[in-house]
PDB file of C-alpha atoms in Angstrom:
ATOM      1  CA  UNK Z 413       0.000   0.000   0.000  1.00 46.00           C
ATOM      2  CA  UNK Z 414       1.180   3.466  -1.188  1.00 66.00           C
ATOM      3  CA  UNK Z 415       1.429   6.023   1.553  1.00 91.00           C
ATOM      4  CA  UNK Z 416      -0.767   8.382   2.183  1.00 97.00           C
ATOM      5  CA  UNK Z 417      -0.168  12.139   2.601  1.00 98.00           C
ATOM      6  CA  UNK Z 418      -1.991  13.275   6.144  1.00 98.00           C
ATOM      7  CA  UNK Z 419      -2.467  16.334   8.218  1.00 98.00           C
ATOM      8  CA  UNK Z 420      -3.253  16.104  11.933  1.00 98.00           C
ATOM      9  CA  UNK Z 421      -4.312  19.156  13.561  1.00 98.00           C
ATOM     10  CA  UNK Z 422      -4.147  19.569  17.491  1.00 97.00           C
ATOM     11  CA  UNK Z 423      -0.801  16.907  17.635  1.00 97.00           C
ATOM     12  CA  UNK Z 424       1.212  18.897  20.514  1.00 96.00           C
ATOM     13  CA  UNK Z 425      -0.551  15.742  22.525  1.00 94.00           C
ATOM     14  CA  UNK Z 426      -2.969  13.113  23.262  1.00 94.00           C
ATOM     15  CA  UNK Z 427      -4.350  11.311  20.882  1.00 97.00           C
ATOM     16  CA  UNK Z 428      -3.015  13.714  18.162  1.00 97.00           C
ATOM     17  CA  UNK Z 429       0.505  12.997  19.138  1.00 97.00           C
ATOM     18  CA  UNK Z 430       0.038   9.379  19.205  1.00 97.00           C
ATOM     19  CA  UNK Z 431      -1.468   9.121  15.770  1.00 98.00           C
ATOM     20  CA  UNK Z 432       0.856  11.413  14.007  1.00 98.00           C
ATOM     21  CA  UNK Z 433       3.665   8.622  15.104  1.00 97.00           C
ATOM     22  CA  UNK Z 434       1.305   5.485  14.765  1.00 97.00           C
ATOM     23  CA  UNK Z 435       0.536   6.818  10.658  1.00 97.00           C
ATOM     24  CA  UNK Z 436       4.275   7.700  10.088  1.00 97.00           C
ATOM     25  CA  UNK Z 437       5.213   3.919  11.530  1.00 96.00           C
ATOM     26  CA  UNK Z 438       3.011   2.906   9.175  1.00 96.00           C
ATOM     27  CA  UNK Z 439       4.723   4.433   5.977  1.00 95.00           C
ATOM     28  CA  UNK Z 440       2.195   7.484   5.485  1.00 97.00           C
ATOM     29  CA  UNK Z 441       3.665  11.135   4.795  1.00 96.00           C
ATOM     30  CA  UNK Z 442       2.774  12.928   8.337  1.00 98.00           C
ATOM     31  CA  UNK Z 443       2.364  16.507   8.326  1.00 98.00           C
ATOM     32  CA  UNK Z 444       1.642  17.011  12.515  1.00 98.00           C
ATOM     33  CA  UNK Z 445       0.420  20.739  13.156  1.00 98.00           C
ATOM     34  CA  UNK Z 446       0.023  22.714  16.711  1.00 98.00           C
ATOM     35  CA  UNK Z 447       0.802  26.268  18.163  1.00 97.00           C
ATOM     36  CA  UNK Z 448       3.727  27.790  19.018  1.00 97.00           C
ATOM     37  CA  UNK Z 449       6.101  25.293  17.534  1.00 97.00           C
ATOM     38  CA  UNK Z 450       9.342  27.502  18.327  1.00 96.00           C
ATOM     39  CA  UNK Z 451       8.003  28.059  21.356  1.00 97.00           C
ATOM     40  CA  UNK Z 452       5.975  26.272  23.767  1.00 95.00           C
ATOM     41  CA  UNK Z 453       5.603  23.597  21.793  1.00 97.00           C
ATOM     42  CA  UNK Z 454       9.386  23.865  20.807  1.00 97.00           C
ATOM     43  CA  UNK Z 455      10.336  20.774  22.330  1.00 97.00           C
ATOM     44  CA  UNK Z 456       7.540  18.348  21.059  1.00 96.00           C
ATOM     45  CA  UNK Z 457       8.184  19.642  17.717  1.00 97.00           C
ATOM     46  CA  UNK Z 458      12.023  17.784  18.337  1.00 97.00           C
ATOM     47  CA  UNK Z 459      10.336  14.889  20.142  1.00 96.00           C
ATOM     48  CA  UNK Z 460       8.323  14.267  17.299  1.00 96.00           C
ATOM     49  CA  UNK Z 461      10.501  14.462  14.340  1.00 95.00           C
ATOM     50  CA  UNK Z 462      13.311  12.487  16.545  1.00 95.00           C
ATOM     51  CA  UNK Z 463      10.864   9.609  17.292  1.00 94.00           C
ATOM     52  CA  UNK Z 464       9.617   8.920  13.829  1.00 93.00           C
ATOM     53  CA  UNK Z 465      13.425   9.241  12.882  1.00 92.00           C
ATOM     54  CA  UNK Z 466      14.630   6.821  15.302  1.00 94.00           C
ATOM     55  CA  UNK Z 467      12.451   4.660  13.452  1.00 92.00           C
ATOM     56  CA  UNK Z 468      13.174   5.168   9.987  1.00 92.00           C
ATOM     57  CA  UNK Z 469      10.150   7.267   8.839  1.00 92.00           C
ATOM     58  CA  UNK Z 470       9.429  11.139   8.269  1.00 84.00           C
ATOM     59  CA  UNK Z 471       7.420  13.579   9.971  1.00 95.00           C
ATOM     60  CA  UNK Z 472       6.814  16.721   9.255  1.00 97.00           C
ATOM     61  CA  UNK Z 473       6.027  19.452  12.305  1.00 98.00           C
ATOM     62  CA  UNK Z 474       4.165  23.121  10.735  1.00 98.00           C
ATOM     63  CA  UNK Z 475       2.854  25.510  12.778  1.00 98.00           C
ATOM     64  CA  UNK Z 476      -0.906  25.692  12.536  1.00 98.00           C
ATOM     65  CA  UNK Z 477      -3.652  27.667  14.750  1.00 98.00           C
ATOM     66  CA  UNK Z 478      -6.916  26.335  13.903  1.00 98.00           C
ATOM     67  CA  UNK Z 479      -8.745  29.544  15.439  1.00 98.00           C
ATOM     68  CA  UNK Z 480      -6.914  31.631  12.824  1.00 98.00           C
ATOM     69  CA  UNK Z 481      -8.673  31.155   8.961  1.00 98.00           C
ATOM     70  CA  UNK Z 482      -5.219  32.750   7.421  1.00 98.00           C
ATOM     71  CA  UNK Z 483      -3.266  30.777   9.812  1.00 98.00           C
ATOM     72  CA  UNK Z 484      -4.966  27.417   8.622  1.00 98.00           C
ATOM     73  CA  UNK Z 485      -5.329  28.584   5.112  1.00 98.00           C
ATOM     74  CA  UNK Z 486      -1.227  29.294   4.920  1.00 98.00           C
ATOM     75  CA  UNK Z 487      -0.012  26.107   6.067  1.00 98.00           C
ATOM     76  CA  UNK Z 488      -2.453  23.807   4.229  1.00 98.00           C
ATOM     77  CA  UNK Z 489      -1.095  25.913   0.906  1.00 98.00           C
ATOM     78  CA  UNK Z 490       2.258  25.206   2.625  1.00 98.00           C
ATOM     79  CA  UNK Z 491       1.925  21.341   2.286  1.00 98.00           C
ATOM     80  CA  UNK Z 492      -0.419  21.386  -1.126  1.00 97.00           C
ATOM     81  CA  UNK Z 493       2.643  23.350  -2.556  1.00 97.00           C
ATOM     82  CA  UNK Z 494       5.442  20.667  -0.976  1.00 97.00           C
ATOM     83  CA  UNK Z 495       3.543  17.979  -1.694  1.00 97.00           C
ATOM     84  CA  UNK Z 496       1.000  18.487  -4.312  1.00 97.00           C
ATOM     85  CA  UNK Z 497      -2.151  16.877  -2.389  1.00 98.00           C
ATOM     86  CA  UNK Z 498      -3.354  15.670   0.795  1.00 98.00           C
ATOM     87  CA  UNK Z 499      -5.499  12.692   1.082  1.00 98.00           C
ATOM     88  CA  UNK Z 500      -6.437  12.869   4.608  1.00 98.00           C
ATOM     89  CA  UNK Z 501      -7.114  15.497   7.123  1.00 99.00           C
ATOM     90  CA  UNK Z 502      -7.978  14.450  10.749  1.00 98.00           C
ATOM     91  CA  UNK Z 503      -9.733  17.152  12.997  1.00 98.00           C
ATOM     92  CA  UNK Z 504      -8.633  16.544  16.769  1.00 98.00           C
ATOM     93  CA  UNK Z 505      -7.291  19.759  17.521  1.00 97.00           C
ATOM     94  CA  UNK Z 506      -9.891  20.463  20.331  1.00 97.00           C
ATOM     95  CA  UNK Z 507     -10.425  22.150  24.326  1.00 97.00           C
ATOM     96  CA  UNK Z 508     -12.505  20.642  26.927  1.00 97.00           C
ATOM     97  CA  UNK Z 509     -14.066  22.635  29.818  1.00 97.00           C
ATOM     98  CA  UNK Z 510     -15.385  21.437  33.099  1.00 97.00           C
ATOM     99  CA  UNK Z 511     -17.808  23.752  34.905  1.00 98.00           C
ATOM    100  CA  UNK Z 512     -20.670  25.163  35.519  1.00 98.00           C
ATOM    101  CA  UNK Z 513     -22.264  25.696  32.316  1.00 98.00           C
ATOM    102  CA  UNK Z 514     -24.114  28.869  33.204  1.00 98.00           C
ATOM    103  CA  UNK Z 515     -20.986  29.946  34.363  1.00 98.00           C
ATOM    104  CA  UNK Z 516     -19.221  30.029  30.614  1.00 98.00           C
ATOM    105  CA  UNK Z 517     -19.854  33.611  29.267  1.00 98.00           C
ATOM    106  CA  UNK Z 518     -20.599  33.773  25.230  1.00 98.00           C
ATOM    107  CA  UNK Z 519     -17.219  35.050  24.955  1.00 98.00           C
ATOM    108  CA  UNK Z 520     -15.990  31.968  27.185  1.00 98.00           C
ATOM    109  CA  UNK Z 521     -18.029  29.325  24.606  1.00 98.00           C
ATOM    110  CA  UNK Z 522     -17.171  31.545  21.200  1.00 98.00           C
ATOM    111  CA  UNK Z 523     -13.569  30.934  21.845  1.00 98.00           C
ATOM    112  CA  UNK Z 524     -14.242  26.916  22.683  1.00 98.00           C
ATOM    113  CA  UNK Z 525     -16.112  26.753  19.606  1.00 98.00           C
ATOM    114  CA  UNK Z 526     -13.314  28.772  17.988  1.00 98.00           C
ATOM    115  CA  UNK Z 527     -11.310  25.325  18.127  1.00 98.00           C
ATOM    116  CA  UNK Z 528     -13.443  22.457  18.537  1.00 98.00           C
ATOM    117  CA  UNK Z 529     -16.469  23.186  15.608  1.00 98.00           C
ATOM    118  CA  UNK Z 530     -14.754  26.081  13.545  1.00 98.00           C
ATOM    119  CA  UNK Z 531     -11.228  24.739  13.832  1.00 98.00           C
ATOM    120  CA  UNK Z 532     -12.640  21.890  12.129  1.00 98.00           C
ATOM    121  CA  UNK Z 533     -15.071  24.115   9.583  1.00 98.00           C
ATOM    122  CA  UNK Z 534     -11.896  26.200   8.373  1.00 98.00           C
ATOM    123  CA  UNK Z 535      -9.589  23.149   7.908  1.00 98.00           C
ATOM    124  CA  UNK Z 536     -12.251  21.169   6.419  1.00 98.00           C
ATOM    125  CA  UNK Z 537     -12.887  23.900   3.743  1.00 98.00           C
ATOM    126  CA  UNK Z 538      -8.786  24.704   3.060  1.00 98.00           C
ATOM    127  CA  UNK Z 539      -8.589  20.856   2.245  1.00 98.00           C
ATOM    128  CA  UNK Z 540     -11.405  20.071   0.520  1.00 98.00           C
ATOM    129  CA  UNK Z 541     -11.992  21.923  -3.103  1.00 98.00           C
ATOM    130  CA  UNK Z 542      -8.388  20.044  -3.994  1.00 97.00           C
ATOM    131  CA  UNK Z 543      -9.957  16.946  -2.407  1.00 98.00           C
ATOM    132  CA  UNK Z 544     -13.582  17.085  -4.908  1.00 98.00           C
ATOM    133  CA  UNK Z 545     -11.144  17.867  -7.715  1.00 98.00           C
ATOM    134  CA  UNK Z 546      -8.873  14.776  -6.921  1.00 98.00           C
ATOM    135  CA  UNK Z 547     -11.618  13.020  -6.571  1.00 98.00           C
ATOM    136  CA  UNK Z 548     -10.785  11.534  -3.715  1.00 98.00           C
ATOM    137  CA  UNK Z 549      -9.866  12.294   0.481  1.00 98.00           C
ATOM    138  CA  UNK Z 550     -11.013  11.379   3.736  1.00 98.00           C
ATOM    139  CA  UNK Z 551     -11.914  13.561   6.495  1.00 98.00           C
ATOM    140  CA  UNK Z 552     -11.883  12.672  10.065  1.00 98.00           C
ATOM    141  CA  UNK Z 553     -13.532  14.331  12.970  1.00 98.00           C
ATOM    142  CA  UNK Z 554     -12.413  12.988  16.500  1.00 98.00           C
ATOM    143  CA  UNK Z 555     -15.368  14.291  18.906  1.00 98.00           C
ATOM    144  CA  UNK Z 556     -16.316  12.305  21.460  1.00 98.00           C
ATOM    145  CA  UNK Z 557     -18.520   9.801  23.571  1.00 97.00           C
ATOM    146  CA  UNK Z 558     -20.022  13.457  24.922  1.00 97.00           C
ATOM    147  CA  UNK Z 559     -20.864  14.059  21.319  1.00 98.00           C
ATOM    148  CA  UNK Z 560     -23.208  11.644  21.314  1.00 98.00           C
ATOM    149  CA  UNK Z 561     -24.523  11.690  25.324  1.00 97.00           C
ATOM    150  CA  UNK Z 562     -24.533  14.647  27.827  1.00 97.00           C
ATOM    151  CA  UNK Z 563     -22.605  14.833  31.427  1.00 97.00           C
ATOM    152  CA  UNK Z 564     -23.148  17.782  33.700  1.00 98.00           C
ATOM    153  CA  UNK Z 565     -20.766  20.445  34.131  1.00 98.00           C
ATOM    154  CA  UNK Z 566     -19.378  19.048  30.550  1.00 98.00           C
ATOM    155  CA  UNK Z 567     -22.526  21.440  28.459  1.00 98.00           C
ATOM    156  CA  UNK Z 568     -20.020  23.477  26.954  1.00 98.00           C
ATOM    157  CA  UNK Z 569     -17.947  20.530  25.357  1.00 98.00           C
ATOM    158  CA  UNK Z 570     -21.317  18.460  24.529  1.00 98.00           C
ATOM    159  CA  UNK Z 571     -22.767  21.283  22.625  1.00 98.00           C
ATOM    160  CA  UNK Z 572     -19.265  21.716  20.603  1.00 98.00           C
ATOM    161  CA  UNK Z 573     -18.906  18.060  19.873  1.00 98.00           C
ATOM    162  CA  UNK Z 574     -22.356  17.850  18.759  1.00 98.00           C
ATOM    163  CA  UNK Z 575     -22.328  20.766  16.408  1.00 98.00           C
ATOM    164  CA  UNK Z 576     -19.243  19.062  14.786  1.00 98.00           C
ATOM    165  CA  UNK Z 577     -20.741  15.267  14.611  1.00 98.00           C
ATOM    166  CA  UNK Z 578     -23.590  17.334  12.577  1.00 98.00           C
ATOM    167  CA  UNK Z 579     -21.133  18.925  10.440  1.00 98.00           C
ATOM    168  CA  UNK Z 580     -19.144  15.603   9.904  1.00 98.00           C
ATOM    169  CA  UNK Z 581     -22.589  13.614   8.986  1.00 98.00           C
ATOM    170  CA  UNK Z 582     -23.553  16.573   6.798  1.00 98.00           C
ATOM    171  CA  UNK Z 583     -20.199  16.263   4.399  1.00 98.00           C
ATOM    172  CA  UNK Z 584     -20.371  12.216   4.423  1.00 98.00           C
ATOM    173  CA  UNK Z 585     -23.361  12.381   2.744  1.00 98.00           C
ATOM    174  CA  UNK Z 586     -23.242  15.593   0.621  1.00 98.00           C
ATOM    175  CA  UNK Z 587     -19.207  14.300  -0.576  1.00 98.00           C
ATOM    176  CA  UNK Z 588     -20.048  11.401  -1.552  1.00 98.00           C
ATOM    177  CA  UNK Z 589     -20.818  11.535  -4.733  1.00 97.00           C
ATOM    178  CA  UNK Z 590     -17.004  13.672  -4.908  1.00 98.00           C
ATOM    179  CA  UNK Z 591     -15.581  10.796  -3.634  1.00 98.00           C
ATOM    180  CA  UNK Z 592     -14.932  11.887  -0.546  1.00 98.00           C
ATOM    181  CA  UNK Z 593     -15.335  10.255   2.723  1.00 98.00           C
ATOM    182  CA  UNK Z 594     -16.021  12.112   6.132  1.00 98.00           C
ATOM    183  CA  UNK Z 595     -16.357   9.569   9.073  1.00 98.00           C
ATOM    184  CA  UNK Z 596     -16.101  10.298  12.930  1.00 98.00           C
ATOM    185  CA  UNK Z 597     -14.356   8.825  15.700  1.00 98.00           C
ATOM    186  CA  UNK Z 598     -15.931   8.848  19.426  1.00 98.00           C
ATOM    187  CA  UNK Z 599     -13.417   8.238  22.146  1.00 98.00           C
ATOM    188  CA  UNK Z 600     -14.324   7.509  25.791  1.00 97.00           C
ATOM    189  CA  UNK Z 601     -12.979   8.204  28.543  1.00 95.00           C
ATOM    190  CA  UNK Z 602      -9.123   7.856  28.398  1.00 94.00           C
ATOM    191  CA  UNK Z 603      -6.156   9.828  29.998  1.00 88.00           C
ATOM    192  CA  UNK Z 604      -5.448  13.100  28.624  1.00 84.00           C
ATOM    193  CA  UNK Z 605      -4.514  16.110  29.620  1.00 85.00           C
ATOM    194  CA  UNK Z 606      -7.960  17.640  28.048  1.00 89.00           C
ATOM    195  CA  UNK Z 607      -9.121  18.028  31.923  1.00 89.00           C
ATOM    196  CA  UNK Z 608      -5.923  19.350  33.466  1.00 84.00           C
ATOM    197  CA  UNK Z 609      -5.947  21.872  31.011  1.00 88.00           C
ATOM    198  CA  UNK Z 610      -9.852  22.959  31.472  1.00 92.00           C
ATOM    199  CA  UNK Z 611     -10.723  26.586  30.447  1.00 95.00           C
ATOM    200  CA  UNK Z 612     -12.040  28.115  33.302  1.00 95.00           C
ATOM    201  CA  UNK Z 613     -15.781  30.029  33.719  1.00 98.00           C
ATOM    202  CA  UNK Z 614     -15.689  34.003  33.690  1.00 98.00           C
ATOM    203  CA  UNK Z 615     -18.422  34.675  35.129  1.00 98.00           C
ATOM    204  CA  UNK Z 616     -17.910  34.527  39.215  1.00 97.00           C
ATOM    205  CA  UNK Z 617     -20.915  36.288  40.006  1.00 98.00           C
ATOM    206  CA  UNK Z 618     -22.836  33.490  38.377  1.00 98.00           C
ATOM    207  CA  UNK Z 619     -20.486  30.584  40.820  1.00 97.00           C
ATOM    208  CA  UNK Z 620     -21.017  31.787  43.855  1.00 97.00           C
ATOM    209  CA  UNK Z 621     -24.850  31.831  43.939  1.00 98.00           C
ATOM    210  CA  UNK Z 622     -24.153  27.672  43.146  1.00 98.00           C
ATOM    211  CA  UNK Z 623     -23.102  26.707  46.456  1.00 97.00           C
ATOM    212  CA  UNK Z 624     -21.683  23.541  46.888  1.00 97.00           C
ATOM    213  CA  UNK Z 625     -22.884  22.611  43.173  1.00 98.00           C
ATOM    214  CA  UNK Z 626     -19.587  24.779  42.319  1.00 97.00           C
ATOM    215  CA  UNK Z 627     -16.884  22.892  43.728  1.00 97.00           C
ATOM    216  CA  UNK Z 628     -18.342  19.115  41.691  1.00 97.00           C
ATOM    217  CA  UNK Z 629     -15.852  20.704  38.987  1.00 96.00           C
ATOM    218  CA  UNK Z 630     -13.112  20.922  40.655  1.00 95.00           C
ATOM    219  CA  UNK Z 631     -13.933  17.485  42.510  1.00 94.00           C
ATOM    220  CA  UNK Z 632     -13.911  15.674  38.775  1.00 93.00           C
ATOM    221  CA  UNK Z 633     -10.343  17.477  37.846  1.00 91.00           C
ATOM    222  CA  UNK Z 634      -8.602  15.969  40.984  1.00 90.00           C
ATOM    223  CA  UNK Z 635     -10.533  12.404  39.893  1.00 85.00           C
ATOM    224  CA  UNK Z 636      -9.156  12.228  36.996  1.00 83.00           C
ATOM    225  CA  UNK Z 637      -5.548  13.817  38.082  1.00 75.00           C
ATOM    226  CA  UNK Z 638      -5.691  10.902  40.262  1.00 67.00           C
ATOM    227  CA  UNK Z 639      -6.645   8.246  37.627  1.00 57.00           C
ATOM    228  CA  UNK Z 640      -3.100   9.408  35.996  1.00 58.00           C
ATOM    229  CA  UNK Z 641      -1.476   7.190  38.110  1.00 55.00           C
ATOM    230  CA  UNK Z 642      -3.686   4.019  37.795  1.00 62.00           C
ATOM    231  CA  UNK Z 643      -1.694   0.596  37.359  1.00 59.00           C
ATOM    232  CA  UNK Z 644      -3.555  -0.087  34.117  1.00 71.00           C
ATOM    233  CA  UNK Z 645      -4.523   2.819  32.675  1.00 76.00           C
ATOM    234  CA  UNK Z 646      -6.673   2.785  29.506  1.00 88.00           C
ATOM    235  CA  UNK Z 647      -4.891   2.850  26.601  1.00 93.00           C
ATOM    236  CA  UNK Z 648      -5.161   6.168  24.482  1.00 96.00           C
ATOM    237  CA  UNK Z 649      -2.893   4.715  21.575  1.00 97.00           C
ATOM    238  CA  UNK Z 650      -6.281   2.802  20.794  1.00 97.00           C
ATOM    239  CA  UNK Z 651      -7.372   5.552  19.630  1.00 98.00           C
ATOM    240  CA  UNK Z 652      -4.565   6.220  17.207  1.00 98.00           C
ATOM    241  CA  UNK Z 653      -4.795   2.069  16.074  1.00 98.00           C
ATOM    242  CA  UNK Z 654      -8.651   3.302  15.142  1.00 98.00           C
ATOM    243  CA  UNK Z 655      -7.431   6.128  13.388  1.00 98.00           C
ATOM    244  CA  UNK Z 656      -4.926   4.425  11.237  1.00 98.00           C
ATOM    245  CA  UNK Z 657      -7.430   2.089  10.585  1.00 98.00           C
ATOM    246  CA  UNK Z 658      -9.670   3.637   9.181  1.00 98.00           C
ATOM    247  CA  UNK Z 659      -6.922   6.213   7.020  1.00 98.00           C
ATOM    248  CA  UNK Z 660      -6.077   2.479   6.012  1.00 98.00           C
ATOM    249  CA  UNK Z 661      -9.601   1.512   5.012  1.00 97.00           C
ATOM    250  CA  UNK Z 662     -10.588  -0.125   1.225  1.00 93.00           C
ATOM    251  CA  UNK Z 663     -14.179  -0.941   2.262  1.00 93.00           C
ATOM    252  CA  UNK Z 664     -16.919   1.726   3.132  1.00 93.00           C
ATOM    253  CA  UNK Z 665     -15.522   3.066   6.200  1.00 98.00           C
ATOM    254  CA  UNK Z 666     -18.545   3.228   8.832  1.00 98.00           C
ATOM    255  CA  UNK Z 667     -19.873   7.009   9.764  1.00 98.00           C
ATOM    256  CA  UNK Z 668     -19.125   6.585  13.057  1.00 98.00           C
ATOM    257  CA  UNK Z 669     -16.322   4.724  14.833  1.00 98.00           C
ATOM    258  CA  UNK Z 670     -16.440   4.217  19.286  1.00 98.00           C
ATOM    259  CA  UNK Z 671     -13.449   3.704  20.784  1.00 98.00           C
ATOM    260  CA  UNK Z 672     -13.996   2.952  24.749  1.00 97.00           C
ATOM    261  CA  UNK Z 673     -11.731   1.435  26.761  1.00 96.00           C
ATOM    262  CA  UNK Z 674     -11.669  -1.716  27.960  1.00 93.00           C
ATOM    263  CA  UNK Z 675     -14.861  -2.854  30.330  1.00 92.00           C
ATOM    264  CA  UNK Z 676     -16.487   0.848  29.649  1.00 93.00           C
ATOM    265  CA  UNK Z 677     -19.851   1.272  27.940  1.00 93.00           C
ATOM    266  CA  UNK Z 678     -21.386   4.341  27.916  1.00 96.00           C
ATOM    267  CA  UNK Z 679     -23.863   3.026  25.506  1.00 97.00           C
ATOM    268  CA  UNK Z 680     -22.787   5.029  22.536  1.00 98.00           C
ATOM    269  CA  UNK Z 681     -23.035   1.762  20.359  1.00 97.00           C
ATOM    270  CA  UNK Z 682     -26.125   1.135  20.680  1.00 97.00           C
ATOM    271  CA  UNK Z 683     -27.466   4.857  20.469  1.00 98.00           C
ATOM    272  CA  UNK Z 684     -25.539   4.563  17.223  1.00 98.00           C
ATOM    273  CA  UNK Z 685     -27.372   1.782  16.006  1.00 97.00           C
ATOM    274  CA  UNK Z 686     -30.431   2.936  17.518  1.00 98.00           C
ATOM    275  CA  UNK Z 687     -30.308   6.133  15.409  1.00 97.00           C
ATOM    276  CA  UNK Z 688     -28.651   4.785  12.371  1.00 97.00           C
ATOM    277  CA  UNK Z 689     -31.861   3.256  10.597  1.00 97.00           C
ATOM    278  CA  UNK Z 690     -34.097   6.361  11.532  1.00 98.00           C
ATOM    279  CA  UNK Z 691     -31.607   8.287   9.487  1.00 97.00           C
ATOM    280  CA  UNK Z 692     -31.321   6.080   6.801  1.00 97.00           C
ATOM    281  CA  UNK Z 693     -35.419   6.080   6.501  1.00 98.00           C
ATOM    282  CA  UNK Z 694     -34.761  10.038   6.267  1.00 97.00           C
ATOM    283  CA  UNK Z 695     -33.010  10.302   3.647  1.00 98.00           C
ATOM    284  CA  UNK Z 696     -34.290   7.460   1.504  1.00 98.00           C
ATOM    285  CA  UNK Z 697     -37.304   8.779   1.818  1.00 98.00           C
ATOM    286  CA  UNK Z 698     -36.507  12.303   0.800  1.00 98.00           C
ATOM    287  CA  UNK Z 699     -35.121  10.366  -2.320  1.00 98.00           C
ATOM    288  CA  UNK Z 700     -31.694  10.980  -0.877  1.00 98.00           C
ATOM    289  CA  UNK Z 701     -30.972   7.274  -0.648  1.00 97.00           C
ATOM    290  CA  UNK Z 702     -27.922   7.606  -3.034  1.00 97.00           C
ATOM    291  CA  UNK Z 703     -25.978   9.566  -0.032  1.00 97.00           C
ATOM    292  CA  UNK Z 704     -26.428   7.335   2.141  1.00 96.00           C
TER     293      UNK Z 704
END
């Protein structure tokens, strides 16, 4: 199998980091993009290249802020210009707050939605008139199992992931006939540092007339800071194996891929399959079956 040529947004860490090394160990041409690369992210940039190197394989690190349209638009120029396509363009760049939903001011959810729905609108536009005139690409959206069901004090996440698993379903069946594939991938619940790094509320006024509702927030950070250091952690480089899998695909990739870890079942499947023929009814019979 040829490689592929594949841009990663979001791949300073977690599961973008793992999958930008799991696609260049399998012989695909990696372009990994984040922030800050001579700065902050400085040192994963080196980390990166090094450890596909050590291993015989390229990767390529280019800055890339997905909140920025000319930022995006430069750097996927950048790598149509070096490399004359790109078949594959996988959305995780993405934020996660944990709080009190009220709590999140519109500026507060404008700039999550900056990343985690329009990050993935203004990539998923750069990429995709070369894409419907090669006839060909694959775009994949990494949202989540709280793209699919809600948690409190995760409303602000939820209603980003959802927005993009609409967008997603939207292009899989309006590309199709381009030959283009858009497919999404729901992880659970594993390690990160998504959490750690939650965006705050502004709005104090708004906490303190919560009570002790306020401090459940801060209760699920320390949780899952303590999970860190579990014996047998779940596995995020699943994740990455489901990725590459499907970027590896030569049957009809399914819309939507769950990847829980082991014993966990939040019951995405089934709401999956639950949902899946009432769609299929909608579209067939809006004579749309040929989308499908």
């Amino acid at each position: 199998m040829s490689g592929k040529v594949i841009v990663v947004t979001g791949a300073s860490s977690g599961f973008g980091n793992l999958t930008v090394l799991e696609l260049a160990r399998r012989g695909h041409t990696v372009v990994a993009t984040m922030r800050d690369v001579d700065g902050r992210n400085a040192k994963v940039r080196t980390d990166l290249v090094e450890a596909a190197k050590a291993e015989g394989h390229n990767l390529q690190v280019l800055e890339m802020d997905v909140a920025d349209e000319v930022s995006v638009n430069a750097t996927i120029d950048q790598v149509f210009e070096q490399h004359g396509k790109i078949d594959v363009l996988i959305n995780n760049a993405g934020l996660m707050p944990v709080g009190i939903t009220e709590a999140y001011t519109v500026t507060d959810i404008e700039r999550l939605f900056a990343v985690n729905f329009f990050g993935a609108v203004r990539t998923d536009r750069a990429v995709l008139p070369h894409m419907r005139a090669a006839g060909s690409g694959l775009l994949v959206h990494v949202t989540s199992l709280m793209g699919r069901v809600v948690f409190p004090f995760f409303g602000t996440y939820s209603a980003s992931k959802f927005a993009l698993e609409g967008l997603a379903e939207a292009y899989r069946y309006e590309l199709k006939g381009f030959g283009v594939d858009s497919v999404i991938v729901e992880p659970g619940p594993f390690p990160s540092n998504l959490i750690a790094s939650s965006p705050e509320p502004s709005d104090q006024a708004v906490l303190a007339t919560y009570g002790a509702v306020a401090a459940v927030p801060g209760q699920i950070k320390a949780h899952a800071n303590e999970g860190q250091g579990e014996a047998n952690p779940p596995r995020p480089q699943r994740v990455a194996d489901a990725i590459a899998d499907l970027v590896e695909a030569t049957d009809r990739r399914p819309l939507r891929t769950v990847v829980m870890p082991e014993g966990l079942d939040f019951g995405v499947h089934r709401l999956n399959e639950a949902v899946r023929p009432i769609q299929n009814d909608l579209l067939t019979s809006s004579g749309m079956s040929d989308m499908l």
